[in-house]
PDB file of C-alpha atoms in Angstrom:
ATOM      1  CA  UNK A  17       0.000   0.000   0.000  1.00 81.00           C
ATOM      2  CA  UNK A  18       2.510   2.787   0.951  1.00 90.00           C
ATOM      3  CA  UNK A  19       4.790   1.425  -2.319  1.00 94.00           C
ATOM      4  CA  UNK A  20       1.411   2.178  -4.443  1.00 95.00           C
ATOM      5  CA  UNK A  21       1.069   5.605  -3.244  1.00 95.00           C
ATOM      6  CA  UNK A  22       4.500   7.090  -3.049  1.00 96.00           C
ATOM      7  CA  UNK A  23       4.178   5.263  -6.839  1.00 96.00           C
ATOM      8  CA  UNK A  24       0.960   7.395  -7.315  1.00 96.00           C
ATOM      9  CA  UNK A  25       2.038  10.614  -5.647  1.00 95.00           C
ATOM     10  CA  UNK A  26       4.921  10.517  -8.620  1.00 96.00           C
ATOM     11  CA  UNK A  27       2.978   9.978 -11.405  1.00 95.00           C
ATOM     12  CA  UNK A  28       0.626  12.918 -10.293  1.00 95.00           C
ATOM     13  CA  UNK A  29       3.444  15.313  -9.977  1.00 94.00           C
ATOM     14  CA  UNK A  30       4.238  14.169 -13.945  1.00 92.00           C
ATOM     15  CA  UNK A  31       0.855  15.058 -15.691  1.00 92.00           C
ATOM     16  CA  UNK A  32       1.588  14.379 -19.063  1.00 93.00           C
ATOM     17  CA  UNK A  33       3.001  10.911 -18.153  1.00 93.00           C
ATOM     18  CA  UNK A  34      -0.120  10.852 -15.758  1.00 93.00           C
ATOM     19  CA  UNK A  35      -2.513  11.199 -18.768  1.00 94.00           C
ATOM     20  CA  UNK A  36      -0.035   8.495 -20.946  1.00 94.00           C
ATOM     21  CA  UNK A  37       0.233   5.651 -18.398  1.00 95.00           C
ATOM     22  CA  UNK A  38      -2.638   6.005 -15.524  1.00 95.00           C
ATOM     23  CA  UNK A  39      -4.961   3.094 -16.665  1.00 94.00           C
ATOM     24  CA  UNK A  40      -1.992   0.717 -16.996  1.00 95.00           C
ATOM     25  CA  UNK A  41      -1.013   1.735 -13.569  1.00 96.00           C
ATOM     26  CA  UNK A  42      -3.966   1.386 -11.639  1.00 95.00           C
ATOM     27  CA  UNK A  43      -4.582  -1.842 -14.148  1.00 94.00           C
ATOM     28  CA  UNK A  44      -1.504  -3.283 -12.857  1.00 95.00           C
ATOM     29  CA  UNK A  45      -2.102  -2.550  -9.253  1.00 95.00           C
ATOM     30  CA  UNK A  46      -5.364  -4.254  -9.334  1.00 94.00           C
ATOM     31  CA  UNK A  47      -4.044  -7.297 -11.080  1.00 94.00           C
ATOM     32  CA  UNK A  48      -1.539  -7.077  -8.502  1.00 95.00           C
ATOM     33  CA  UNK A  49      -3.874  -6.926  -5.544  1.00 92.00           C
ATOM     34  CA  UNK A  50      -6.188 -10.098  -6.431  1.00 91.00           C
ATOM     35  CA  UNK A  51      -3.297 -12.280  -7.499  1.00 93.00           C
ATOM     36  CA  UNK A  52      -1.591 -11.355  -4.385  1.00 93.00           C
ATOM     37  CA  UNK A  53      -4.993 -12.457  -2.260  1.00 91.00           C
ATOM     38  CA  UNK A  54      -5.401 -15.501  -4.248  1.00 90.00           C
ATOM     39  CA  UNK A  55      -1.805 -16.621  -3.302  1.00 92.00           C
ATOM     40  CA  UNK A  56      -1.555 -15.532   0.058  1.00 92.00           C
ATOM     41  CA  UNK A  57      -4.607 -17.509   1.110  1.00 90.00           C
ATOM     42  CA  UNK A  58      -3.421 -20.653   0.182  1.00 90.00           C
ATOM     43  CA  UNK A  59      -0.473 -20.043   2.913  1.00 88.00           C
ATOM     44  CA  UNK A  60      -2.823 -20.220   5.279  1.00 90.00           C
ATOM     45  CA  UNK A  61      -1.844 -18.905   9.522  1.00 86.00           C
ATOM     46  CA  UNK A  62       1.645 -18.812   7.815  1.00 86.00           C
ATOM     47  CA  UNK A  63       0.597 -15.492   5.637  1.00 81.00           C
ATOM     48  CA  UNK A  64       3.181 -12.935   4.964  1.00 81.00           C
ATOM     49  CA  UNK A  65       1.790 -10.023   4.248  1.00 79.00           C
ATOM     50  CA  UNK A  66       5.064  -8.009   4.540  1.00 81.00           C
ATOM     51  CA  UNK A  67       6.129  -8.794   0.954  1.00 86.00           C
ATOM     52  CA  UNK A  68       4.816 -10.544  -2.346  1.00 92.00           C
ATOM     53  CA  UNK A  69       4.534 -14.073  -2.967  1.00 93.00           C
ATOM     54  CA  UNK A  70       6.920 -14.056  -6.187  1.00 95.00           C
ATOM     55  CA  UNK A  71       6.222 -14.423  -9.612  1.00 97.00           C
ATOM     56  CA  UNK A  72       8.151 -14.114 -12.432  1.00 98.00           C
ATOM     57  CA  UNK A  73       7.388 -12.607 -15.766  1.00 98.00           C
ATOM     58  CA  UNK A  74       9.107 -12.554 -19.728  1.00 97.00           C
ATOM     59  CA  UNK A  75       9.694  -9.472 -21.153  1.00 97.00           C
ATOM     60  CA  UNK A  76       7.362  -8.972 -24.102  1.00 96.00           C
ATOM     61  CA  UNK A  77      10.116  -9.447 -27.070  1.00 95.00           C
ATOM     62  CA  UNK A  78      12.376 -12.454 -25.676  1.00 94.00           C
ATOM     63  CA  UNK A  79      12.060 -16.336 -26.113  1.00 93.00           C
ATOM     64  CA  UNK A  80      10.836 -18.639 -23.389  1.00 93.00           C
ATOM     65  CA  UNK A  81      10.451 -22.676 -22.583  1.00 94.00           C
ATOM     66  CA  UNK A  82       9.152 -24.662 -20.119  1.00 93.00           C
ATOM     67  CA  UNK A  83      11.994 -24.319 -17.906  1.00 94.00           C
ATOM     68  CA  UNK A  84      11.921 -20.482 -17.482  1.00 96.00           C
ATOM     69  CA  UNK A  85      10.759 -19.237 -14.091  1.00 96.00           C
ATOM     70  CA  UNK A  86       7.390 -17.272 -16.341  1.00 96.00           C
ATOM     71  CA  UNK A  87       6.325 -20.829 -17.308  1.00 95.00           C
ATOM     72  CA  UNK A  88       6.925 -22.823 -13.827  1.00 95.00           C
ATOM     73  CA  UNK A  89       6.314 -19.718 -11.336  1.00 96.00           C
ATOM     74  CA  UNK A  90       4.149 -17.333 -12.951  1.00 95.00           C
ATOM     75  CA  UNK A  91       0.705 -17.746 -14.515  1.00 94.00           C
ATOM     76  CA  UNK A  92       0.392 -21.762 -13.470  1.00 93.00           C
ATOM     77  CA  UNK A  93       0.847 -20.680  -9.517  1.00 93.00           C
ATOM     78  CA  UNK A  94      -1.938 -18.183 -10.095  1.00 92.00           C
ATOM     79  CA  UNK A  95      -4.198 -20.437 -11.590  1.00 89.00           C
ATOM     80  CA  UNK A  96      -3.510 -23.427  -9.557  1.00 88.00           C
ATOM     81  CA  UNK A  97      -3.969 -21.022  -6.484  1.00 89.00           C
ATOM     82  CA  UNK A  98      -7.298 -19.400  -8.556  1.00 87.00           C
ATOM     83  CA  UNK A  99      -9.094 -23.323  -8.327  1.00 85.00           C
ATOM     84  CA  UNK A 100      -8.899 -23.144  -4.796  1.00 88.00           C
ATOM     85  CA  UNK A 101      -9.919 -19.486  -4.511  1.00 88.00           C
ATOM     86  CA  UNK A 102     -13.655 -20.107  -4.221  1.00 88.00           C
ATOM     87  CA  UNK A 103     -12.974 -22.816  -1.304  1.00 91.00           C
ATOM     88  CA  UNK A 104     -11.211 -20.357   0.895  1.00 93.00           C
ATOM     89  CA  UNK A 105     -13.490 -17.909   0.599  1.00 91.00           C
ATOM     90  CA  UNK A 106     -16.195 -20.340   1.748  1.00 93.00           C
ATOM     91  CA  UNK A 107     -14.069 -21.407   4.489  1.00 95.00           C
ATOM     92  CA  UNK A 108     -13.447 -17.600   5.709  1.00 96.00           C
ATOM     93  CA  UNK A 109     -16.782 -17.097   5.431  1.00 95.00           C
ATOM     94  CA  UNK A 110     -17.979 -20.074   7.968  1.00 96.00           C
ATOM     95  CA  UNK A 111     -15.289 -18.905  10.160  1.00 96.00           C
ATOM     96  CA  UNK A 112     -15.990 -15.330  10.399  1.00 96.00           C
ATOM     97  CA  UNK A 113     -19.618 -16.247  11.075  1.00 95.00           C
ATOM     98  CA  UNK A 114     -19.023 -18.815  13.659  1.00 93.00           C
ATOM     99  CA  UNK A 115     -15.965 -16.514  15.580  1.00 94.00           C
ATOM    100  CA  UNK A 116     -18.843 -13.538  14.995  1.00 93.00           C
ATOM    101  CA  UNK A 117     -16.437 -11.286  12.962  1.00 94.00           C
ATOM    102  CA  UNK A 118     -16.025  -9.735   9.672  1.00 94.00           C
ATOM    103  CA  UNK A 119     -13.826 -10.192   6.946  1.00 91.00           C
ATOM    104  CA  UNK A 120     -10.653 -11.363   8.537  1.00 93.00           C
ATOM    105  CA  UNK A 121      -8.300 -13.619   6.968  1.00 92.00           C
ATOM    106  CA  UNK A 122      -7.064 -17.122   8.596  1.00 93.00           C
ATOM    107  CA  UNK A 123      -3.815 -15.368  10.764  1.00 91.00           C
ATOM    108  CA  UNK A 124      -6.725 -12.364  11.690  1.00 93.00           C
ATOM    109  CA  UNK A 125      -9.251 -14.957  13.312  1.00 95.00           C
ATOM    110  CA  UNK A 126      -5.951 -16.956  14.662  1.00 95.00           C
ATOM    111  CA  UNK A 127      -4.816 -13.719  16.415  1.00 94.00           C
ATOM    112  CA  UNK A 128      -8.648 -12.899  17.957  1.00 95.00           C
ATOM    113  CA  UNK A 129      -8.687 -16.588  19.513  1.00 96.00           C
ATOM    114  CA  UNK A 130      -5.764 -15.871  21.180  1.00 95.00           C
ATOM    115  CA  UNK A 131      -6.904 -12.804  22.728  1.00 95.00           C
ATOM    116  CA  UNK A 132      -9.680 -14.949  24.507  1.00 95.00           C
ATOM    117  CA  UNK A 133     -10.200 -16.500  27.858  1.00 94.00           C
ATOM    118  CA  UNK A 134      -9.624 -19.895  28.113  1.00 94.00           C
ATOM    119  CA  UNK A 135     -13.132 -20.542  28.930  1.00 95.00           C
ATOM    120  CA  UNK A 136     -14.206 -19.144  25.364  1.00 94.00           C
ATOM    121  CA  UNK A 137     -11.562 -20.601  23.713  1.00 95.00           C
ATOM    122  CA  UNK A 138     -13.181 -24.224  24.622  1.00 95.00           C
ATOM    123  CA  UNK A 139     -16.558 -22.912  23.987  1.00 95.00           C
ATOM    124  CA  UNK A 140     -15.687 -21.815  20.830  1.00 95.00           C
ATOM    125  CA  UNK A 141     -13.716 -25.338  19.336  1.00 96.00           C
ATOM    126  CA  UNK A 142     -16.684 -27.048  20.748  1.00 95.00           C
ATOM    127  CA  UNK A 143     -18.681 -25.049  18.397  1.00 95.00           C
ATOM    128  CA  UNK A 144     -16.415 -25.963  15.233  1.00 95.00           C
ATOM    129  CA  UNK A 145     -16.252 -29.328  16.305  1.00 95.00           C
ATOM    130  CA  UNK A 146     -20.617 -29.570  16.406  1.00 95.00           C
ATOM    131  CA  UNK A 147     -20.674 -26.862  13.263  1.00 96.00           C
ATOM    132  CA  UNK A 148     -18.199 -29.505  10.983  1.00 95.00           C
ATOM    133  CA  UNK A 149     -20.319 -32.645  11.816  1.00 95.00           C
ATOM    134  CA  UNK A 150     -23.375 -30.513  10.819  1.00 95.00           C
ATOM    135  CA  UNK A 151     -21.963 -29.135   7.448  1.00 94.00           C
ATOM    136  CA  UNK A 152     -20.275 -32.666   6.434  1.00 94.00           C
ATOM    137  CA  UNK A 153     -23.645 -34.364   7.192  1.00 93.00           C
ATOM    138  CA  UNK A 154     -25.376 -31.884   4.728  1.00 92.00           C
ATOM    139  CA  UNK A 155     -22.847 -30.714   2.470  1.00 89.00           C
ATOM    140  CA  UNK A 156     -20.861 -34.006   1.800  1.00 90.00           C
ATOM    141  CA  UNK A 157     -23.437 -36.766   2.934  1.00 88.00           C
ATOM    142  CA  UNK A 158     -21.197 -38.223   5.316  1.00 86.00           C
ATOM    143  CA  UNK A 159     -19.766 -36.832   8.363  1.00 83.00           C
ATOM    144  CA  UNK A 160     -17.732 -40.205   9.268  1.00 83.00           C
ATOM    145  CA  UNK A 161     -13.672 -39.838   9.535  1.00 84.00           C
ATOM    146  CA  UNK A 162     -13.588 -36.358  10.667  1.00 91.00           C
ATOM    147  CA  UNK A 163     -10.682 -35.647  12.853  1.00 90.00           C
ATOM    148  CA  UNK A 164     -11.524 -33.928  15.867  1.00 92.00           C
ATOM    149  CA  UNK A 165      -9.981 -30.250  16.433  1.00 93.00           C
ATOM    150  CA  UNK A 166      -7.896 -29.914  19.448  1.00 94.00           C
ATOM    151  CA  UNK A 167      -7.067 -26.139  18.656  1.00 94.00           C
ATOM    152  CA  UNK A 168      -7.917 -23.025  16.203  1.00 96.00           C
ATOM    153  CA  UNK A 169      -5.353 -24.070  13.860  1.00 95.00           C
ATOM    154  CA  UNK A 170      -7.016 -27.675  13.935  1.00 95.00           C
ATOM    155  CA  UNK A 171     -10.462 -26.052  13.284  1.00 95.00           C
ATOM    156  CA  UNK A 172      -9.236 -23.781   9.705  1.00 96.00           C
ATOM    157  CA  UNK A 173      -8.002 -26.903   8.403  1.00 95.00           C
ATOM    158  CA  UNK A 174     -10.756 -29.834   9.363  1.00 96.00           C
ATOM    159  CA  UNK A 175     -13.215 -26.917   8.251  1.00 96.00           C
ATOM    160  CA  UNK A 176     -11.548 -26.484   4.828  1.00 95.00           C
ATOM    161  CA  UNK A 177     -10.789 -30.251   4.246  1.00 94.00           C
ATOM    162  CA  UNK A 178     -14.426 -30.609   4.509  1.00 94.00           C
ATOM    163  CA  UNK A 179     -15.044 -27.797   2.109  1.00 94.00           C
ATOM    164  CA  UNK A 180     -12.851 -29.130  -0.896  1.00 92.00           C
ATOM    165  CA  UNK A 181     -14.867 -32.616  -0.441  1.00 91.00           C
ATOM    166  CA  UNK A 182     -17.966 -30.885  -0.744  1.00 90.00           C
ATOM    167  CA  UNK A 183     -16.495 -29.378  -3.682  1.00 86.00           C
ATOM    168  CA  UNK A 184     -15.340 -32.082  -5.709  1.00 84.00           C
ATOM    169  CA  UNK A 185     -18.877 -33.089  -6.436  1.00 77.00           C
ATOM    170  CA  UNK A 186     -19.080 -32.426 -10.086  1.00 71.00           C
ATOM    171  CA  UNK A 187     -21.832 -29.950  -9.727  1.00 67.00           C
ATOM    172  CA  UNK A 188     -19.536 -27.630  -8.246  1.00 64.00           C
ATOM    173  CA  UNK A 189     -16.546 -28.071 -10.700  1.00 64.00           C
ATOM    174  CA  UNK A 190     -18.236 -24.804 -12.720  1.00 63.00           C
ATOM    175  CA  UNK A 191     -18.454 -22.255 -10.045  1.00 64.00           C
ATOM    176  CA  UNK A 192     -14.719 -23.008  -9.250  1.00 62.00           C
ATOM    177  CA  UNK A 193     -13.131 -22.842 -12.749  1.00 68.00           C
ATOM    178  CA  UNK A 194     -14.744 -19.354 -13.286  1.00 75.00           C
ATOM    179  CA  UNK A 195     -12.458 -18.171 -10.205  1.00 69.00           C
ATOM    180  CA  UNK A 196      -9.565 -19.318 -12.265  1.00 71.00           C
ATOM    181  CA  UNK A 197     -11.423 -17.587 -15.655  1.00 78.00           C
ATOM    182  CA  UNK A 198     -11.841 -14.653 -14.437  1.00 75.00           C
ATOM    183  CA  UNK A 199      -8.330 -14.052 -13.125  1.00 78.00           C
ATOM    184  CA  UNK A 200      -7.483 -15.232 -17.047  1.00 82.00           C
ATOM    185  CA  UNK A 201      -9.759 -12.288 -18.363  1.00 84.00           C
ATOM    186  CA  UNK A 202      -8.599  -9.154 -16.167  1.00 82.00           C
ATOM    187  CA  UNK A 203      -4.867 -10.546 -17.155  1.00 87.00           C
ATOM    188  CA  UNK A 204      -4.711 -11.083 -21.087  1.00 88.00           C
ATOM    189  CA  UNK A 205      -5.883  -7.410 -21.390  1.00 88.00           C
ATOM    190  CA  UNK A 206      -2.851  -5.989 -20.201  1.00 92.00           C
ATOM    191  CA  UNK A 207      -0.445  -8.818 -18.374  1.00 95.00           C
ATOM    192  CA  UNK A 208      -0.454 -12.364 -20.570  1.00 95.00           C
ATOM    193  CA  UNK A 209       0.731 -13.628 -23.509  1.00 94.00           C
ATOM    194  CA  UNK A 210      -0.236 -16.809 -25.299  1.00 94.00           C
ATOM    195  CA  UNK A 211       3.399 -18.478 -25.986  1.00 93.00           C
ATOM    196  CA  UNK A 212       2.049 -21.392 -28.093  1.00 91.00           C
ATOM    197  CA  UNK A 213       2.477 -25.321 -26.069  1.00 92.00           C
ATOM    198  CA  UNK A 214       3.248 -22.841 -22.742  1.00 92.00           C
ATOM    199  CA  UNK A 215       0.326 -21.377 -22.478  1.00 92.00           C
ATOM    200  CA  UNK A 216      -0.188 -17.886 -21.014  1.00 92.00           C
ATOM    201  CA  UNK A 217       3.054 -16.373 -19.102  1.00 95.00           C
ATOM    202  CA  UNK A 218       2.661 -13.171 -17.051  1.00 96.00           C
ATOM    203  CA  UNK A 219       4.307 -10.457 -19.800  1.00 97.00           C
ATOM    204  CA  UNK A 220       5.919  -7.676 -19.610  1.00 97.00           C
ATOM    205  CA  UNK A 221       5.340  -5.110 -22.721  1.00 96.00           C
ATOM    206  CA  UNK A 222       8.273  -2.496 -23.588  1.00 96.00           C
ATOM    207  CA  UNK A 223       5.603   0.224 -22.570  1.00 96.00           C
ATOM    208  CA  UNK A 224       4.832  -1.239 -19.244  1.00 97.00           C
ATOM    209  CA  UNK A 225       8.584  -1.876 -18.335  1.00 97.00           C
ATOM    210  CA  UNK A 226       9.298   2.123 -18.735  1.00 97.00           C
ATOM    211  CA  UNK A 227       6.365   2.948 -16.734  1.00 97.00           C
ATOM    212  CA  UNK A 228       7.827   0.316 -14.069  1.00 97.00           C
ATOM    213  CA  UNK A 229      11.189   1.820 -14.280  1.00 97.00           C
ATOM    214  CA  UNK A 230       9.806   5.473 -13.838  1.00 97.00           C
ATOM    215  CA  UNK A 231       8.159   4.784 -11.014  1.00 97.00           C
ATOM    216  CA  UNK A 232      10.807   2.627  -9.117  1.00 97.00           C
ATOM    217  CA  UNK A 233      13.878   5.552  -9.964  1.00 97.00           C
ATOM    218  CA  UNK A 234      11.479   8.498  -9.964  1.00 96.00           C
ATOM    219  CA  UNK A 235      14.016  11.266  -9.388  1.00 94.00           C
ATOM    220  CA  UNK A 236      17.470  10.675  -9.102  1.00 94.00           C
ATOM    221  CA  UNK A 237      19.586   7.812 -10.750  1.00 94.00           C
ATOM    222  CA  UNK A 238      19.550   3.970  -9.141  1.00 94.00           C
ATOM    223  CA  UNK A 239      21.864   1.227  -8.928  1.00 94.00           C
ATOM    224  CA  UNK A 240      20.736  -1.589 -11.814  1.00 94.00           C
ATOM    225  CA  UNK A 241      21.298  -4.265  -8.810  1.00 94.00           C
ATOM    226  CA  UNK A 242      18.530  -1.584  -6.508  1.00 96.00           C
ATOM    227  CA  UNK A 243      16.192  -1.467  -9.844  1.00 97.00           C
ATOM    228  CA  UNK A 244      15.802  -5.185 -10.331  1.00 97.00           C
ATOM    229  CA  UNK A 245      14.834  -4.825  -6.354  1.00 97.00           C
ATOM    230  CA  UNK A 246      12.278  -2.457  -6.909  1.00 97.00           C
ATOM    231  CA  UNK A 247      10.585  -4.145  -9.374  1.00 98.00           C
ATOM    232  CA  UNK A 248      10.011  -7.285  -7.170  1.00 97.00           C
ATOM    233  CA  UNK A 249       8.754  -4.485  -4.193  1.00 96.00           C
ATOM    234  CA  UNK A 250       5.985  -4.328  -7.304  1.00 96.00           C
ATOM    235  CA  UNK A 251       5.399  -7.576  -7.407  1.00 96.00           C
ATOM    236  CA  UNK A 252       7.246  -8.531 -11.087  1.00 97.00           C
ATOM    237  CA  UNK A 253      10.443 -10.614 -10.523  1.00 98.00           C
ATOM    238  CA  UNK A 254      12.477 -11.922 -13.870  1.00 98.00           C
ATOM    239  CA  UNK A 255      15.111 -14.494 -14.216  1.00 97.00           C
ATOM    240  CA  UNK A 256      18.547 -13.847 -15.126  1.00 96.00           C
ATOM    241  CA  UNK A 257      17.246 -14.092 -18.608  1.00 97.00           C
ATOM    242  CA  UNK A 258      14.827 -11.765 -18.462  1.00 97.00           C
ATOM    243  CA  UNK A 259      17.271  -9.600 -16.609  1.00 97.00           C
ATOM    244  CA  UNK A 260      19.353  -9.751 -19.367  1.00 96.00           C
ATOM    245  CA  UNK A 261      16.991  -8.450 -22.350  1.00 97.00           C
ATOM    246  CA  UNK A 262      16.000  -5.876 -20.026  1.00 97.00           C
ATOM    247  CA  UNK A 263      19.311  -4.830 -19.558  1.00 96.00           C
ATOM    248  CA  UNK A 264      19.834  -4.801 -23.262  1.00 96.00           C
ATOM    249  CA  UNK A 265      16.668  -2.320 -24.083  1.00 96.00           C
ATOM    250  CA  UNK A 266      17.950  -0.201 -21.410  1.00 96.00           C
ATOM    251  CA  UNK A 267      21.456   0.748 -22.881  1.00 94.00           C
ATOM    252  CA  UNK A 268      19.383   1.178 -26.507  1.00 95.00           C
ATOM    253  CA  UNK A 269      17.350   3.618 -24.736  1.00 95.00           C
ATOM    254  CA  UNK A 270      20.535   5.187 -23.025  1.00 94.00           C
ATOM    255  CA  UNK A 271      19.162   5.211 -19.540  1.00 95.00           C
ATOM    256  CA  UNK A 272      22.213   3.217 -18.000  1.00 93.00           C
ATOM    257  CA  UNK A 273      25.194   5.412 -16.653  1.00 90.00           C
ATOM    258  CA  UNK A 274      27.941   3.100 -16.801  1.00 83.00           C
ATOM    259  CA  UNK A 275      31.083   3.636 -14.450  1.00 75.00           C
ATOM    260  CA  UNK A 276      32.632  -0.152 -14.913  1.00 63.00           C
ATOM    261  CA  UNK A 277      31.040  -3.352 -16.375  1.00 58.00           C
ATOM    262  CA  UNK A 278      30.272  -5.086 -12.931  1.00 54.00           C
ATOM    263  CA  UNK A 279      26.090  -4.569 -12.376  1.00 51.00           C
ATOM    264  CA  UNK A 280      26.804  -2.934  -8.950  1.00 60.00           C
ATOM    265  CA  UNK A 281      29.013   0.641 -10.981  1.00 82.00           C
ATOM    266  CA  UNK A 282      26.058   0.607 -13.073  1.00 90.00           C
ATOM    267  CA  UNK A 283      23.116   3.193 -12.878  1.00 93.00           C
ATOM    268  CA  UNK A 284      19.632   3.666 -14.381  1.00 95.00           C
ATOM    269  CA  UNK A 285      19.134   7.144 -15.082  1.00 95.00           C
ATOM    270  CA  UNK A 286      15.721   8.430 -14.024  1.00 94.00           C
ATOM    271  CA  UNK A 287      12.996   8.428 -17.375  1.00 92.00           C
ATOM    272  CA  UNK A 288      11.180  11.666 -16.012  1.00 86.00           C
TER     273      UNK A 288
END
């Protein structure tokens, strides 16, 4: 959040850029935000929210395989992560009601149950333990083999084991790929590209790796090493591939300051 506004606050103070470059921006940043959500939910209590789950893009004009970190960390973690989107947000939502909160995310209701009294702690697995029967019985048909929770943590994952079983009945397979679609649609406007037997791979276009590289120099001139850095505080990680082509496009554009060949006496001149 405070990367996205200092990033903001920039391109305000550049209008004309402003005009140029604000709906890839804020198209970006929402990308950003709901494949960040769909990723960090599948990590469960163990959520870091300080920094972003990577994943790595090509550049727009390079070459790629199915060994490059774009095909094997990039678009397939997002949609493998997308499938189970719909389940979590079930789960949250059970949990929420039954802990009598809103909107929280797994470490969230975690942190709350710790703040109770003992007394309510019990009262509340008790509840889970009653509230899981109850939804297996309906939702599943079956309530039999259910491990009994012993703590909170015990309670998010019983809850959500029961979930996926309720959704692998075939009527449900629909509502859970159009998670996955979806995600697909608000990214091939701006952020995939089809690379044949690959598939999609997050891309980066030529257009959208200036704008990136404005806003992570802004005004005064950065270390290449620091730049590569800032990118990934955005999000966008490359390989050393990737790194490379970028590299390439930005001595053609004469925006490195070179004061020996070794990355770390190299520096990207601001674009604005």
């Amino acid at each position: 959040e405070a990367v996205f506004k200092e990033d903001l606050a920039f391109l305000v103070a550049n209008r004309e850029f402003f005009m140029t470059h604000i709906n890839l921006f804020l198209a970006y940043y929402y990308f950003y935000s709901i494949t960040q959500f769909t990723l960090k939910l599948n990590q469960f209590e163990n959520l870091d929210s300080a920094s972003p789950t990577p994943l790595y893009y090509n550049v727009d004009w390079e070459n790629s395989n199915r060994n490059r970190m774009a095909v094997t960390k990039g678009f397939k973690t997002i949609i493998e992560s997308a499938r189970r989107l719909l389940i979590h947000i079930n789960t949250l939502e059970q949990l929420n009601i039954l802990m009598d909160t809103q909107n929280l995310q797994y470490a969230e209701l975690i942190a709350k149950f710790k703040r109770m009294d003992n007394s309510n702690q019990e009262e509340i697995i008790k509840s889970f333990n009653e509230w899981i029967i109850e939804y297996s019985d309906v939702a599943i048909g079956s309530a039999e083999d259910i491990k009994k929770a012993v703590n909170f943590e015990d309670c998010i994952h019983i809850l959500h084991k029961q979930i996926v079983k309720a959704y692998e009945k075939p009527s449900m397979q629909g509502p859970k790929s159009r998670y996955a679609l979806a995600l697909t649609e608000i990214g091939r406007l701006y952020f995939l590209k089809t690379r044949g037997s690959l598939g999609h791979t997050l891309n980066v276009t030529q257009d959208f790796l200036l704008l990136l590289t404005a806003i992570s120099v802004k005004y005064e001139k950065m270390s290449l090493k620091q730049l590569f850095v800032e990118y990934e505080k955005r999000g966008i990680y490359f390989d050393r591939y990737s790194r490379e082509s970028i590299i390439e496009l930005l001595n053609k554009l004469n925006l490195i300051e070179k004061k020996s060949d070794s990355g770390d006496a190299q520096y990207v001149k601001p674009i604005l």
